[in-house]
CSV table of C-alpha atoms in Angstrom, one decimal:
chain,number,residue,atom,x,y,z
P,1,ASP,CA,41.7,185.5,111.2
P,2,THR,CA,44.7,183.3,111.1
P,3,GLU,CA,42.6,180.0,110.5
P,4,VAL,CA,43.5,177.2,108.2
P,5,THR,CA,40.8,174.5,107.8
P,6,GLN,CA,41.2,171.0,106.8
P,7,THR,CA,38.9,168.2,105.8
P,8,PRO,CA,38.1,165.6,106.7
P,9,LYS,CA,39.3,165.2,110.1
P,10,HIS,CA,39.3,161.6,110.2
P,11,LEU,CA,39.7,159.2,107.2
P,12,VAL,CA,40.0,155.5,107.2
P,13,MET,CA,41.0,153.9,103.9
P,14,GLY,CA,42.1,150.5,102.4
P,15,MET,CA,45.0,150.0,100.5
P,16,THR,CA,43.4,150.2,97.2
P,17,ASN,CA,41.2,153.5,97.8
P,18,LYS,CA,41.7,156.7,96.1
P,19,LYS,CA,40.9,159.6,98.5
P,20,SER,CA,41.8,163.2,98.8
P,21,LEU,CA,42.5,165.6,101.9
P,22,LYS,CA,41.5,169.3,101.6
P,23,CYS,CA,43.0,172.4,103.1
P,24,GLU,CA,41.6,176.0,102.7
P,25,GLN,CA,42.9,179.4,104.0
P,26,HIS,CA,41.3,182.8,103.5
P,27,MET,CA,44.3,184.9,104.7
P,28,GLY,CA,45.6,185.8,101.3
P,29,HIS,CA,48.8,183.7,101.8
P,30,ARG,CA,50.7,182.9,99.1
P,31,ALA,CA,52.7,179.9,100.3
P,32,MET,CA,51.0,176.5,101.5
P,33,TYR,CA,52.4,173.2,102.8
P,34,TRP,CA,51.7,169.6,103.5
P,35,TYR,CA,53.4,168.0,106.5
P,36,LYS,CA,53.4,164.5,107.8
P,37,GLN,CA,53.3,163.8,111.4
P,38,LYS,CA,53.6,160.5,113.1
P,39,ALA,CA,52.6,160.0,116.9
P,40,LYS,CA,55.2,161.5,119.1
P,41,LYS,CA,57.4,162.9,116.3
P,42,PRO,CA,57.8,166.5,114.7
P,43,PRO,CA,55.8,167.4,111.6
P,44,GLU,CA,57.9,166.4,108.4
P,45,LEU,CA,57.7,168.6,105.5
P,46,MET,CA,56.3,166.9,102.3
P,47,PHE,CA,55.4,169.5,99.9
P,48,VAL,CA,55.6,173.4,99.4
P,49,TYR,CA,53.5,175.5,97.2
P,50,SER,CA,54.5,179.0,96.4
P,51,TYR,CA,52.3,181.1,94.3
P,52,GLU,CA,50.4,178.0,93.4
P,53,LYS,CA,53.6,176.3,91.9
P,54,LEU,CA,55.2,173.3,93.5
P,55,SER,CA,58.6,174.9,94.9
P,56,ILE,CA,59.8,172.0,97.6
P,57,ASN,CA,59.3,168.2,97.3
P,58,GLU,CA,60.9,166.4,99.8
P,59,SER,CA,61.1,163.3,97.7
P,60,VAL,CA,57.9,161.9,98.8
P,61,PRO,CA,56.4,158.6,97.2
P,62,SER,CA,54.2,159.0,94.0
P,63,ARG,CA,51.3,157.6,95.8
P,64,PHE,CA,50.8,161.1,97.4
P,65,SER,CA,49.9,163.7,94.8
P,66,PRO,CA,49.6,167.7,95.9
P,67,GLU,CA,47.6,169.9,94.0
P,68,CYS,CA,46.9,173.6,94.1
P,69,PRO,CA,43.7,174.7,92.3
P,70,ASN,CA,44.1,178.4,93.5
P,71,SER,CA,45.9,180.3,96.1
P,72,SER,CA,43.4,179.7,98.9
P,73,LEU,CA,43.1,175.8,98.4
P,74,LEU,CA,45.6,173.0,98.6
P,75,ASN,CA,44.7,169.1,98.1
P,76,LEU,CA,46.5,166.0,98.8
P,77,HIS,CA,45.3,163.0,96.5
P,78,LEU,CA,46.1,159.5,97.9
P,79,HIS,CA,46.2,156.4,96.0
P,80,ALA,CA,47.5,152.9,97.0
P,81,LEU,CA,48.7,153.9,100.5
P,82,GLN,CA,50.4,151.4,102.8
P,83,PRO,CA,49.7,151.1,106.4
P,84,GLU,CA,52.9,152.9,107.5
P,85,ASP,CA,51.4,156.1,105.8
P,86,SER,CA,48.9,156.3,108.6
P,87,ALA,CA,49.5,159.7,110.3
P,88,LEU,CA,48.4,163.1,111.1
P,89,TYR,CA,48.4,165.1,107.8
P,90,LEU,CA,49.0,168.8,108.6
P,91,CYS,CA,48.3,171.7,106.1
P,92,ALA,CA,50.0,175.3,106.9
P,93,SER,CA,50.0,178.6,105.2
P,94,SER,CA,52.5,181.4,105.1
P,95,GLN,CA,52.1,184.9,103.9
P,96,GLY,CA,54.8,184.3,101.0
P,97,TYR,CA,57.6,182.3,99.9
P,98,ASN,CA,60.1,184.6,102.2
P,99,THR,CA,57.8,185.0,105.2
P,100,ASP,CA,58.4,182.7,107.9
P,101,THR,CA,55.5,182.3,110.2
P,102,GLN,CA,53.7,179.2,109.3
P,103,TYR,CA,50.0,178.9,110.5
P,104,PHE,CA,48.8,175.2,110.9
P,105,GLY,CA,45.4,173.5,110.5
P,106,PRO,CA,44.2,171.0,112.8
P,107,GLY,CA,45.1,168.1,110.6
P,108,THR,CA,43.7,165.2,109.1
P,109,ARG,CA,44.0,161.8,111.0
P,110,LEU,CA,44.5,159.1,108.5
P,111,THR,CA,44.4,155.4,109.1
P,112,VAL,CA,45.2,153.1,106.3
P,113,LEU,CA,44.0,149.3,106.7
V,1,GLN,CA,70.7,164.3,109.7
V,2,GLN,CA,68.8,166.3,112.5
V,3,GLN,CA,69.4,169.9,112.2
V,4,VAL,CA,67.7,171.2,115.3
V,5,LYS,CA,68.2,169.0,118.5
V,6,GLN,CA,66.0,169.6,121.3
V,7,SER,CA,65.9,168.7,125.1
V,8,PRO,CA,64.7,167.2,127.2
V,9,GLN,CA,62.4,164.8,125.5
V,10,SER,CA,59.8,165.0,128.5
V,11,LEU,CA,59.6,167.6,131.6
V,12,ILE,CA,57.2,167.5,134.6
V,13,VAL,CA,57.0,170.4,136.8
V,14,GLN,CA,54.5,171.8,139.4
V,15,LYS,CA,52.2,174.4,138.7
V,16,GLY,CA,54.0,177.7,139.2
V,17,GLY,CA,57.2,176.3,138.2
V,18,ILE,CA,59.7,177.5,135.4
V,19,PRO,CA,60.2,174.7,132.6
V,20,ILE,CA,62.9,175.6,130.3
V,21,ILE,CA,63.2,173.7,127.1
V,22,ASN,CA,66.7,173.8,125.1
V,23,CYS,CA,67.3,173.6,121.4
V,24,ALA,CA,70.6,173.8,119.5
V,25,TYR,CA,71.1,174.2,115.8
V,26,GLU,CA,74.0,173.7,113.6
V,27,ASN,CA,73.2,175.7,110.2
V,28,THR,CA,74.4,179.3,110.6
V,29,ALA,CA,72.2,180.2,107.8
V,30,PHE,CA,69.0,179.8,109.8
V,31,ASP,CA,67.4,183.1,110.7
V,32,TYR,CA,64.1,182.5,112.1
V,33,PHE,CA,63.4,180.4,115.2
V,34,PRO,CA,59.9,179.8,116.3
V,35,TRP,CA,58.3,177.8,118.9
V,36,TYR,CA,55.1,175.7,118.4
V,37,GLN,CA,52.7,174.5,120.9
V,38,GLN,CA,50.6,171.2,120.2
V,39,PHE,CA,47.8,169.8,122.0
V,40,PRO,CA,47.0,166.0,121.4
V,41,GLY,CA,44.8,165.6,118.2
V,42,LYS,CA,45.6,169.4,117.0
V,43,GLY,CA,47.9,171.1,114.8
V,44,PRO,CA,51.0,173.1,116.0
V,45,ALA,CA,50.2,176.5,117.1
V,46,LEU,CA,53.0,179.3,116.8
V,47,LEU,CA,53.8,180.5,120.5
V,48,ILE,CA,56.6,183.0,120.0
V,49,ALA,CA,59.4,183.6,117.6
V,50,ILE,CA,62.8,185.2,117.4
V,51,ARG,CA,65.6,186.3,115.1
V,52,PRO,CA,69.1,186.3,115.8
V,53,ASP,CA,69.6,189.9,115.8
V,54,VAL,CA,68.2,189.9,119.4
V,55,SER,CA,69.1,187.9,122.7
V,56,GLU,CA,65.8,187.7,124.2
V,57,LYS,CA,62.1,187.9,123.5
V,58,LYS,CA,59.2,187.9,125.7
V,59,GLU,CA,55.4,187.4,125.1
V,60,GLY,CA,53.5,187.1,128.3
V,61,ARG,CA,54.7,184.2,130.2
V,62,PHE,CA,56.7,182.9,127.4
V,63,THR,CA,60.2,184.1,126.8
V,64,ILE,CA,63.0,182.9,124.3
V,65,SER,CA,66.5,183.3,125.0
V,66,PHE,CA,69.0,183.2,122.2
V,67,ASN,CA,72.7,182.6,122.0
V,68,LYS,CA,73.9,183.2,118.5
V,69,SER,CA,77.5,182.2,119.3
V,70,ALA,CA,76.7,179.0,121.1
V,71,LYS,CA,73.7,178.2,118.3
V,72,GLN,CA,71.4,177.6,121.1
V,73,PHE,CA,67.8,179.0,122.0
V,74,SER,CA,65.5,178.1,124.7
V,75,LEU,CA,61.8,178.7,125.7
V,76,HIS,CA,61.0,179.4,129.4
V,77,ILE,CA,57.6,179.5,130.6
V,78,MET,CA,56.9,181.5,133.7
V,79,ASP,CA,54.2,180.5,136.2
V,80,SER,CA,53.3,177.4,134.4
V,81,GLN,CA,49.9,176.2,134.5
V,82,PRO,CA,48.3,172.8,134.0
V,83,GLY,CA,46.6,174.2,130.6
V,84,ASP,CA,50.5,174.7,129.5
V,85,SER,CA,50.7,170.7,129.5
V,86,ALA,CA,51.3,170.3,125.7
V,87,THR,CA,54.2,169.1,123.4
V,88,TYR,CA,56.5,172.0,122.4
V,89,PHE,CA,58.6,171.9,119.2
V,90,CYS,CA,61.5,174.5,118.4
V,91,ALA,CA,62.1,175.0,114.7
V,92,ALA,CA,64.5,176.9,112.5
V,93,SER,CA,64.2,178.1,109.0
V,94,LYS,CA,66.6,179.9,106.5
V,95,GLY,CA,64.1,182.2,104.8
V,96,ASN,CA,62.8,179.9,102.0
V,97,ASN,CA,60.2,178.5,104.2
V,98,ASP,CA,62.0,175.1,104.5
V,99,MET,CA,61.4,174.8,108.3
V,100,ARG,CA,63.0,172.3,110.4
V,101,PHE,CA,61.7,171.0,113.7
V,102,GLY,CA,63.1,169.9,116.9
V,103,ALA,CA,62.1,166.5,118.1
V,104,GLY,CA,59.7,167.9,120.5
V,105,THR,CA,59.4,168.1,124.5
V,106,ARG,CA,56.4,166.9,126.2
V,107,LEU,CA,55.5,169.0,129.2
V,108,THR,CA,53.3,168.1,132.2
V,109,VAL,CA,52.5,170.6,134.5
V,110,LYS,CA,51.0,169.1,137.6
V,111,PRO,CA,48.5,171.0,139.8
């Protein structure tokens, strides 16, 4: 099973709202990632968690707050977003920090009004 | 700074044709080169990957050719089908899971 699941599939929020995106994998992977993908663009790395600790933060604005409650779960908390934050948010996982194959979830389509 | 350059931006071929997508990289520390296929509204799916110790890898109708000295690699799709119509991303990483993607190629295979 190489499945990464993400919820919700779609999310519409206002600029004053607080919402969270959820990602889950049951492959025993110890590294998990958040990417942001704008239309017709490649995914851009936002955060990397390795063994439940934040290891890479690509200077993402503080209105995005990641959380890794355990090795299977990854959350992305959203607060005071801007319309330009509208994008497809992708979660991925890989077996370990030095293992390269990343498996992506289907993404959450976020629209900020 | 774009670390992985991908071309062409879009590509149209007839069914049965052999589309070729090219990528070039600059950082010689990269040691893993995957290709991802992405359909509209879906996440990228790993298609095939290669490491620099081999010059070619084939999986089904998909082949990666790798030229370490030129710092280039390419994806060939044999006997292309309309179902192969998707966006293809090359990528490169250097063992720390900091993966860099190319800009993507939108492939259309006409029936």
